[in-house]
Coordinates of C-alpha atoms in Angstrom, one line a residue:
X1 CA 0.0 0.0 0.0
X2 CA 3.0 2.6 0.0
X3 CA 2.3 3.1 -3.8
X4 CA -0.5 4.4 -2.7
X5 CA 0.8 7.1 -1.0
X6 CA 3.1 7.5 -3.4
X7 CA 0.8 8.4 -6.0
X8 CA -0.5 10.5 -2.8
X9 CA 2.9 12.3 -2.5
X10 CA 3.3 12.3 -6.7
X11 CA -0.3 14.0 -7.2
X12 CA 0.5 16.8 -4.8
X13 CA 3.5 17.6 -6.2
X14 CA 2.1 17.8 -9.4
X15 CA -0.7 20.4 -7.7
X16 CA 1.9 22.3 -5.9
X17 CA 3.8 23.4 -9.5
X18 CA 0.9 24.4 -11.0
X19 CA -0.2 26.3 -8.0
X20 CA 2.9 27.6 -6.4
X21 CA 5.7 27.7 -8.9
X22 CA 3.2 28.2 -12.2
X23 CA 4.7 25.9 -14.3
X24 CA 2.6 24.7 -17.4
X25 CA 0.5 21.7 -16.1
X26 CA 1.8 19.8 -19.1
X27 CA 5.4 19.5 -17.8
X28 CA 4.1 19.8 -14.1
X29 CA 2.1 16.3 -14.7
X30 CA 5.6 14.7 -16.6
X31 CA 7.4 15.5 -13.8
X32 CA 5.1 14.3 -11.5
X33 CA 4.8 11.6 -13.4
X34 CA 8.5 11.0 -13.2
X35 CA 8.3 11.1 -9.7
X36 CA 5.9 8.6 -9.5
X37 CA 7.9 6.1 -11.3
X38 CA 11.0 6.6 -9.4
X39 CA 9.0 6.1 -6.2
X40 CA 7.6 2.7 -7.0
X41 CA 10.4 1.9 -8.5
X42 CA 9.6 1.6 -12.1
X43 CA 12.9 0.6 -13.9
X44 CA 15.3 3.6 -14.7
X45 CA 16.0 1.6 -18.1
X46 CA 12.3 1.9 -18.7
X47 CA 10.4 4.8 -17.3
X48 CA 10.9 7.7 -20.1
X49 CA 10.0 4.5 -22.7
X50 CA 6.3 3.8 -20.3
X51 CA 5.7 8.0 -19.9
X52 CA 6.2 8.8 -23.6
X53 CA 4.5 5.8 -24.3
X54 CA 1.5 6.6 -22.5
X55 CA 1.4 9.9 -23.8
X56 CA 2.1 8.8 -27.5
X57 CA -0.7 5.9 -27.3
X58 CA -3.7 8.1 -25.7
X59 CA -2.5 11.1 -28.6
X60 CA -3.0 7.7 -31.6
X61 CA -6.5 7.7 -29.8
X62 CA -7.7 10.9 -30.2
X63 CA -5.1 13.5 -31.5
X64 CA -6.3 14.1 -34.7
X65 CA -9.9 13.4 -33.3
X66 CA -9.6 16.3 -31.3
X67 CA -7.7 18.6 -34.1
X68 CA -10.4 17.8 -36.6
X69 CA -13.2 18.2 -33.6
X70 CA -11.0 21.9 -32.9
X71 CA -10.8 23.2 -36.2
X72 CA -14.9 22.3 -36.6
X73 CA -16.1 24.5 -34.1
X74 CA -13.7 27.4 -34.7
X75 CA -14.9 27.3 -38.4
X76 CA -18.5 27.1 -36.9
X77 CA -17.5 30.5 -34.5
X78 CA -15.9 32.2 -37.3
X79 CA -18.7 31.5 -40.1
X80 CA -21.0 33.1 -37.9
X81 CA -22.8 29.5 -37.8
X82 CA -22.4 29.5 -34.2
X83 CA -24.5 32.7 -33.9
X84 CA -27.0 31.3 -36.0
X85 CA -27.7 28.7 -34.4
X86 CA -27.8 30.3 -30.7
X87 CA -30.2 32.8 -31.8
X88 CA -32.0 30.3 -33.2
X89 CA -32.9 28.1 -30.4
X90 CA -32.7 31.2 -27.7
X91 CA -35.8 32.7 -30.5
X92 CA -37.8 29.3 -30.7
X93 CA -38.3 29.4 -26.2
X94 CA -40.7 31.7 -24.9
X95 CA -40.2 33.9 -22.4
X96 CA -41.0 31.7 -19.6
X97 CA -37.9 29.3 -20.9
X98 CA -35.9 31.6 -22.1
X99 CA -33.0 31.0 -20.0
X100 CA -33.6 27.4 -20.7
X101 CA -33.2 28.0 -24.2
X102 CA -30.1 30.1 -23.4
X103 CA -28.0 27.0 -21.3
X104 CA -29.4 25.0 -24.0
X105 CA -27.8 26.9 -26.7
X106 CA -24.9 27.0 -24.7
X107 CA -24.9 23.4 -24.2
X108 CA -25.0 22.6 -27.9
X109 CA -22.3 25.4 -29.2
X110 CA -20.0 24.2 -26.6
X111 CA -19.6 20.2 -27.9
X112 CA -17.2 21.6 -30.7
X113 CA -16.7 24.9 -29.4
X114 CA -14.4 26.0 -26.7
X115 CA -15.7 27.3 -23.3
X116 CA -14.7 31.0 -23.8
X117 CA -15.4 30.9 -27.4
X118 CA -18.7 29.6 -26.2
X119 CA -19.3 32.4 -23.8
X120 CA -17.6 35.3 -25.7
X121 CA -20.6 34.2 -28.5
X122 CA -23.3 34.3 -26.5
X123 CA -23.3 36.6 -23.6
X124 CA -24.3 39.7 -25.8
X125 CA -27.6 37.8 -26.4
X126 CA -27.8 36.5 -22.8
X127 CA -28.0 40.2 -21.5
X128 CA -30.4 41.6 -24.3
X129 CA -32.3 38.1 -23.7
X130 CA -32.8 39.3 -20.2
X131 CA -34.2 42.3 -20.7
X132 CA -36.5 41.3 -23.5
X133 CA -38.0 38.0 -21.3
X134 CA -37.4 40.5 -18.0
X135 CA -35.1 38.1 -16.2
X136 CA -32.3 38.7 -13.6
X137 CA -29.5 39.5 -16.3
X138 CA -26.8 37.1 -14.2
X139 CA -29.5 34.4 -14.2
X140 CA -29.1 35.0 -18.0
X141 CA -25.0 34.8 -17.5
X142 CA -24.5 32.3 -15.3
X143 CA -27.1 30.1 -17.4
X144 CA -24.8 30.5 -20.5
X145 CA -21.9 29.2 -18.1
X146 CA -23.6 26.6 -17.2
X147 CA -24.5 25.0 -20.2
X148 CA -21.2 25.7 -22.2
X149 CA -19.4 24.1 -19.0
X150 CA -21.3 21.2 -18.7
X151 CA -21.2 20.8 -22.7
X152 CA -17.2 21.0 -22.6
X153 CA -16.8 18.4 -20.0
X154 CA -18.9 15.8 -20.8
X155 CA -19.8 15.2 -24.8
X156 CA -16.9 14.5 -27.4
X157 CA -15.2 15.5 -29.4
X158 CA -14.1 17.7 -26.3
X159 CA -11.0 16.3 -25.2
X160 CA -12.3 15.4 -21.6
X161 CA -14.7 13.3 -22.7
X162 CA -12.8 11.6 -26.3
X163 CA -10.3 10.5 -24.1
X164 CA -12.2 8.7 -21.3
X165 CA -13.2 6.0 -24.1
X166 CA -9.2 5.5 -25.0
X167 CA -8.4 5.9 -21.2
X168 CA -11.2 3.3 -20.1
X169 CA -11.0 1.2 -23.2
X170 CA -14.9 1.8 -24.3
X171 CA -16.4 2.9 -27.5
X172 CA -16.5 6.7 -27.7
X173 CA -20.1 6.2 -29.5
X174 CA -21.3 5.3 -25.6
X175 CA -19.5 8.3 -24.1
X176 CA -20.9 10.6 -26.9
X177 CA -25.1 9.1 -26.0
X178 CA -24.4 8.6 -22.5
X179 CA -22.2 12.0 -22.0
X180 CA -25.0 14.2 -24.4
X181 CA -27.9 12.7 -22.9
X182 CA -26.8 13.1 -18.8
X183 CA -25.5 16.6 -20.2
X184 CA -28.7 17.4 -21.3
X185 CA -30.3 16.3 -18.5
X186 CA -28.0 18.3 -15.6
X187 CA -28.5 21.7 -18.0
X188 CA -32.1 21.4 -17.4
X189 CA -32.0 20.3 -13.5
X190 CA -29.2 23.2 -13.1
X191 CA -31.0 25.7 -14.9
X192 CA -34.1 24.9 -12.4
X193 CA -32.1 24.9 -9.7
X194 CA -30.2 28.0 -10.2
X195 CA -33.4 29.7 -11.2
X196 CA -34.2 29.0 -7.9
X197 CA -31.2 29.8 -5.4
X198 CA -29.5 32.8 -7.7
X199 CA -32.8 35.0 -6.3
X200 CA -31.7 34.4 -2.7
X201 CA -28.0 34.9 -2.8
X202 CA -26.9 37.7 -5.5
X203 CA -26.6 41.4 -4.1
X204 CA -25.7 44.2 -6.6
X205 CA -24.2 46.1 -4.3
X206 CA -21.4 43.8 -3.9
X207 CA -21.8 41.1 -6.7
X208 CA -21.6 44.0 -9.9
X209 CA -18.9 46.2 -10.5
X210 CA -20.5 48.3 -13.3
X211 CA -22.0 48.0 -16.8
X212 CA -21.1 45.1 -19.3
X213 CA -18.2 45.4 -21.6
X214 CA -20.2 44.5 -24.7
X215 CA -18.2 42.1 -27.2
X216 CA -18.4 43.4 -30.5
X217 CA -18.4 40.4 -33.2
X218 CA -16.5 40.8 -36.7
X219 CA -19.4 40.1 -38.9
X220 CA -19.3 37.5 -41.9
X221 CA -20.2 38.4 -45.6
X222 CA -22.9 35.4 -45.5
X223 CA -24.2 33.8 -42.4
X224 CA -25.2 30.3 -43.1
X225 CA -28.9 28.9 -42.4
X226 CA -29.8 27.6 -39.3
X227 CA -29.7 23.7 -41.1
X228 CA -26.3 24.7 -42.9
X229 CA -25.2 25.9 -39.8
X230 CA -25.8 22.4 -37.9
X231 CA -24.4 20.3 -40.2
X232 CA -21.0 20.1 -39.4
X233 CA -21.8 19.1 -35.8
X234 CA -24.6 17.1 -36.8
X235 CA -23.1 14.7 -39.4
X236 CA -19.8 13.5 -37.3
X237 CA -22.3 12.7 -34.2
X238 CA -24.2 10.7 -36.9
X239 CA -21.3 8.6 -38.0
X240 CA -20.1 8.1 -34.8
X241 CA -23.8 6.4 -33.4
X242 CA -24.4 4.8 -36.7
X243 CA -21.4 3.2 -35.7
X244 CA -21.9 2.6 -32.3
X245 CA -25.5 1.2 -33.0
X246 CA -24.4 -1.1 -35.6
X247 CA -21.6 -2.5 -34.0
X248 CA -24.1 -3.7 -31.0
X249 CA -26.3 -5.4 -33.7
X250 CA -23.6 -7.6 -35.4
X251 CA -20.2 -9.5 -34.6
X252 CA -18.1 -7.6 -36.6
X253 CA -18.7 -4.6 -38.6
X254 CA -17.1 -4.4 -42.6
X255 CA -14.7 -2.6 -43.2
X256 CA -15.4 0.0 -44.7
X257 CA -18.4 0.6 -41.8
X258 CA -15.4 0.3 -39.7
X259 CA -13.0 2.9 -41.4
X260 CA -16.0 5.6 -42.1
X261 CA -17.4 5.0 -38.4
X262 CA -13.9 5.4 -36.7
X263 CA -14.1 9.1 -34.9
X264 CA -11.1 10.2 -36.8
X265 CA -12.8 9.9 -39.8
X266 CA -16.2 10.8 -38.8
X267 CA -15.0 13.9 -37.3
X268 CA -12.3 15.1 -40.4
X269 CA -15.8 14.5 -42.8
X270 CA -17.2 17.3 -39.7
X271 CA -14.3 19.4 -40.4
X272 CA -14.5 19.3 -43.7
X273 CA -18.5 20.0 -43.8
X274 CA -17.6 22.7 -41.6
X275 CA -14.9 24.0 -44.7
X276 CA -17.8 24.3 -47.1
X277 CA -20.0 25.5 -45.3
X278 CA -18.2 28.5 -44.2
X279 CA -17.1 28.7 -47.9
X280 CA -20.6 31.0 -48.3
X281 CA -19.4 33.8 -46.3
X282 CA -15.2 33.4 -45.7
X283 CA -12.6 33.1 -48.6
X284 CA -9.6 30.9 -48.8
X285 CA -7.3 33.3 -46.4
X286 CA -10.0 33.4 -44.2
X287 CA -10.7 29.8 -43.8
X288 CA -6.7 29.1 -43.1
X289 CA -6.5 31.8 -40.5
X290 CA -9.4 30.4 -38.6
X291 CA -8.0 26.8 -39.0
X292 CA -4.2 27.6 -37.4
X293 CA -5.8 29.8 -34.7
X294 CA -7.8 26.1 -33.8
X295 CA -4.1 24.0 -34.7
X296 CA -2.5 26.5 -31.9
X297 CA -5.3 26.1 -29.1
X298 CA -5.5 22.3 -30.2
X299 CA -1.7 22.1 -29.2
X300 CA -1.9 23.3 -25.6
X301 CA -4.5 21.2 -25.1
X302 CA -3.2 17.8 -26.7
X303 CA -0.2 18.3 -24.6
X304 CA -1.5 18.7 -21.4
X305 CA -4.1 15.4 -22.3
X306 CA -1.0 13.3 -23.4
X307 CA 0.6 14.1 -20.4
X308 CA -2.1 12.7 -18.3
X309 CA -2.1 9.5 -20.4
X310 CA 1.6 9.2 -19.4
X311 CA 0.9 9.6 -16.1
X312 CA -1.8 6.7 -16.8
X313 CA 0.7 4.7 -18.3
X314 CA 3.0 4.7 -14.7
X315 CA 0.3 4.3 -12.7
X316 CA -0.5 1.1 -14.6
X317 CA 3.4 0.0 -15.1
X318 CA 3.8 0.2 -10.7
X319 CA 0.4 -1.8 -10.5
X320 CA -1.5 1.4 -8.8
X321 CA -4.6 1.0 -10.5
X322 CA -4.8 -2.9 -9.3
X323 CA -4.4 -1.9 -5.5
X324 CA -7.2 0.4 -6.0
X325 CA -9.4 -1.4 -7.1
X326 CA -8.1 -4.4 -4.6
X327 CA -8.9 -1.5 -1.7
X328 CA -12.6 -0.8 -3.5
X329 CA -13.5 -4.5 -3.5
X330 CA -11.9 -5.0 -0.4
X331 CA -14.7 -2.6 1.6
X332 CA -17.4 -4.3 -0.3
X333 CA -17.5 -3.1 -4.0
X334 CA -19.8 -0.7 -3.7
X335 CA -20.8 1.2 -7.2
X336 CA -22.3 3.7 -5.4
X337 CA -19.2 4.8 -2.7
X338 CA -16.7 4.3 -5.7
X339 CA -18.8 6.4 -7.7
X340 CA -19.0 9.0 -5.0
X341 CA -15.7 8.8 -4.5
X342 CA -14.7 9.2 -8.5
X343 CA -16.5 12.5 -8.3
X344 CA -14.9 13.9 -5.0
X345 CA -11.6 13.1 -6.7
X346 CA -12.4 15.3 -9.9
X347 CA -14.0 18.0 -7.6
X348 CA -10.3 18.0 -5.3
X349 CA -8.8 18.5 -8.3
X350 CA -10.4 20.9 -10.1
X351 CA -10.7 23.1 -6.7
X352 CA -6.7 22.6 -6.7
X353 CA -5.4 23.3 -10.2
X354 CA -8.4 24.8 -11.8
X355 CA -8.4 23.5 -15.3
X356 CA -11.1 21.4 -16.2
X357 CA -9.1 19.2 -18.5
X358 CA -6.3 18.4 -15.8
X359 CA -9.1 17.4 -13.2
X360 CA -11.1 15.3 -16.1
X361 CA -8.6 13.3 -17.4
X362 CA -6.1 13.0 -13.8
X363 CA -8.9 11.5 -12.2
X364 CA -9.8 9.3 -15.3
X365 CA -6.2 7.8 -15.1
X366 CA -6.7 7.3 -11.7
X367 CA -9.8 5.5 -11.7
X368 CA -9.0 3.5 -14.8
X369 CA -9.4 0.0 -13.6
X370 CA -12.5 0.5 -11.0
X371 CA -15.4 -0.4 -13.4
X372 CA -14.9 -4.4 -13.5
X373 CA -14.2 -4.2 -9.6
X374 CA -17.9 -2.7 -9.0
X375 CA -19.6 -4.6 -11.7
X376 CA -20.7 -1.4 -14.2
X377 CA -19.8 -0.4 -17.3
X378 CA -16.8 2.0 -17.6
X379 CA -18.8 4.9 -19.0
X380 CA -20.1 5.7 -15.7
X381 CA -16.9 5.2 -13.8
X382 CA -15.8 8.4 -16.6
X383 CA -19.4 10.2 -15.8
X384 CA -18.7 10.3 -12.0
X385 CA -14.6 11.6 -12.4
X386 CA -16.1 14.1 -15.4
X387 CA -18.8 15.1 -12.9
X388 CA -16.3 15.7 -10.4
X389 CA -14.0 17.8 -12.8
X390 CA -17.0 20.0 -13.3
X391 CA -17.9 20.8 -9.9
X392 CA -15.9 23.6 -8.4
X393 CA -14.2 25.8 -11.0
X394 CA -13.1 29.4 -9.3
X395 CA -10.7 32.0 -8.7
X396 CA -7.5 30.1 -10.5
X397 CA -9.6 28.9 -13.7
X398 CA -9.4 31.2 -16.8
X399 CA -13.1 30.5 -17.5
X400 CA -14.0 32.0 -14.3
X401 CA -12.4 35.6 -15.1
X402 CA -14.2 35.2 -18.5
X403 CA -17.6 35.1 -17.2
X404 CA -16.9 37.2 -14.3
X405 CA -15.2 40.2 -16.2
X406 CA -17.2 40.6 -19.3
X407 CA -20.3 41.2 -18.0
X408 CA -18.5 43.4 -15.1
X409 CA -19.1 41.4 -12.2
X410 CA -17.0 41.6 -9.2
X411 CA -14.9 38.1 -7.7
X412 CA -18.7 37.7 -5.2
X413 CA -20.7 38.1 -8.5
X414 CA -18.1 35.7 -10.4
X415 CA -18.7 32.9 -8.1
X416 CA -22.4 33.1 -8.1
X417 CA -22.4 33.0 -12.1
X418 CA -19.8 30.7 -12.9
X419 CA -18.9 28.3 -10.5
X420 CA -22.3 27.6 -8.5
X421 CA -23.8 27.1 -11.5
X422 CA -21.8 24.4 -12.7
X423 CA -21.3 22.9 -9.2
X424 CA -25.2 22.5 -9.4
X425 CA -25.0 20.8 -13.4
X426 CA -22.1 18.5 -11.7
X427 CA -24.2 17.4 -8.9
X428 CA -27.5 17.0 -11.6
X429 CA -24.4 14.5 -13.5
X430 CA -23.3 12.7 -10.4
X431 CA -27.3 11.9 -9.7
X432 CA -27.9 11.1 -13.7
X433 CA -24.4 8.9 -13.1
X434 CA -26.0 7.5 -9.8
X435 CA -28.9 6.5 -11.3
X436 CA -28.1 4.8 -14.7
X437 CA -25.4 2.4 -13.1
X438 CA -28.3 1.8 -11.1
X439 CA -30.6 1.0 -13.8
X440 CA -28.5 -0.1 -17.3
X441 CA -24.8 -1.4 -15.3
X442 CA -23.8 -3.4 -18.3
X443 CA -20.9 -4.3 -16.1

């Protein structure tokens, strides 16, 4: 049991350089990683060949799954398809459901577009919404945050959520209907239950610092239709099921089902959708510029996911992820403490270093080989760590000064729009997670 506390000892160092002496959490998590191996005594001869090739296998997973997914949703933003599609939806709710009809929009820009992308979109519309449908106008806010956070954690082709499938060894189809329909599900129990605390704890005089900065967009020459607009999330997300589906009904699937199915493939066909589609209102130049701004944001983001796979990779060479789930089934097994448990993990972290995508997939590596200890399927062993990676983002999150400073809310006001918001999706999730292990285990 001293690994154990070795990974212990290992994962607060790895919080400590983030938080302390600010170094990238790419190379904080190798050389925690590093640490780890040299503790439980991983061969010298060996280690760097196990950490790069943990990273190098989980980035053969989904690397160019989550380029292609990156360079989709940017050309989505940048079309002006992204626009047209939240006002869209936000138009087709009444007035009653309009801030339903806000997280929703959120929700659904957010699978291929990045959080602040997300929000940066949207929160012009969320204040004017608020006026128009005489709502609270950080109701409005923090229901954008909501849905673009719980969006970004849970449904591919994110990263959190493409890699649990390569991390847990499960088909990413399952992660995409399991992860879009409990996402679904916590924006609608969040948004009711933030309707109804946000009323008893925002005060203006100390939660608003002045008017909002309004974000100005760069318009398009042609926006695309609201149908046009949707196709190049739509048709990767239809592969990828089609795939999924299919592969339940028969033994094997042929191979070209296989090849077009694969969500490398499936998403590059998104991508290039996305290309033509954007084509009606952006020339060539255009198109390229919008595609290496989503290469260079891709690149921060791959290496801080391949780092967590090699950490993965030494926690599985020292035998760490045995004794856990030797110490699970040795207090009974129980889905429903080890599931708790998955979720307080991914909420430590994420209180500790902040990012999202650190928390999602540190706890994912962690909890890797839990599912066949407590009898369900691995999808809701990812569910309750991605829930937990949700839960508490704050003061040392970049997301949080995005939603707090644009709409000109003070740190009180940022708290109450950003991160109680998405504390109250996480804890929807964990209850959705609860739940369906309950009901469809598939252990």
């Amino acid at each position: 049991m001293i690994d154990i506390l070795w990974l212990a000892l290992s994962i607060a160092v790895i919080v400590l350089l983030i938080i302390k002496v600010k170094l990238h959490p790419a190379i904080s998590l190798v050389l925690g990683t590093l640490l780890l191996g040299t503790l439980t005594q991983v061969s010298t001869g060996e280690l760097v060949g196990v950490v790069t090739g943990g990273f190098g296998e989980l980035m053969a997973g989904i690397g160019l799954s989550v380029g292609f997914g990156i360079i989709l949703g940017q050309l989505m933003s940048d079309s002006g398809g992204a626009r047209v599609i939240a006002r869209t939806l936000v138009g087709a709710t009444s007035d009653r459901f309009a801030m339903f009809g806000l997280a929703g929009a959120a929700f659904l820009l957010s699978i291929p577009v990045f959080y602040d992308v997300t929000f940066v979109i949207l929160v012009p519309l969320a204040i004017a919404i608020a006026k128009e449908a005489r709502k609270p106008m950080p109701l409005a806010v923090g229901s954008v945050a909501l849905g673009a956070g719980t969006a970004h954690t849970m449904v591919p082709p994110t990263p959190n959520p493409l890699a649990a499938g390569e991390i847990m060894n499960f088909d990413v189809g399952i992660m995409l209907l399991v992860g879009g329909i409990g996402g679904f599900v916590s924006v609608l129990g969040g948004v009711a239950l933030y309707s109804m605390i946000l009323p008893r704890v925002w005060r203006p005089a100390g939660d608003v610092d002045g008017e909002p900065a309004m974000v100005e967009h760069a318009g398009v020459r042609r926006e695309p239709g609201f149908v046009l607009a949707l196709l190049p999330l739509l048709v990767p997300i239809a592969i990828i099921l089609t795939g999924t589906v299919w592969s339940a009904t028969v033994e094997e699937l042929p191979g070209w089902a296989a090849f077009v199915t694969d969500k490398t493939i499936a998403l590059l066909i998104g991508a290039l959708v996305a290309y033509l589609v954007a084509a009606r209102g952006m020339n060539r130049d255009e198109m390229n510029e919008s595609a290496g701004t989503a290469v260079q944001s891709a690149g921060l983001v791959l290496l801080v996911t391949g780092a967590g796979g090699a950490f993965g990779a030494v926690i599985e060479a020292a035998g760490i992820g045995d004794l856990i789930a030797e110490s699970v089934s040795a207090f009974g097994g129980n889905f429903f403490v080890a599931l708790l448990a998955c979720y307080l993990v991914g909420m430590a972290f994420r209180v500790a270093v902040g990012s999202g995508t650190v928390a999602s997939i540190t706890t994912m590596t962690i909890m890797a080989s839990l599912a066949p200890v407590i009898g369900v399927h691995p999808v809701w062993v990812a569910m309750a760590c991605l829930s937990g990676a949700l839960s508490l983002g704050h003061l040392n999150d970049s997301g949080f000064w995005v939603t707090a400073k644009i709409p000109n809310f003070s740190v009180t006001g940022g708290l109450k729009v950003y991160t109680l918001p998405e504390f109250l999706a996480s804890v929807v999730a964990l209850a959705f997670t609860l739940v369906g292990a309950t009901v469809f285990p598939m252990g």
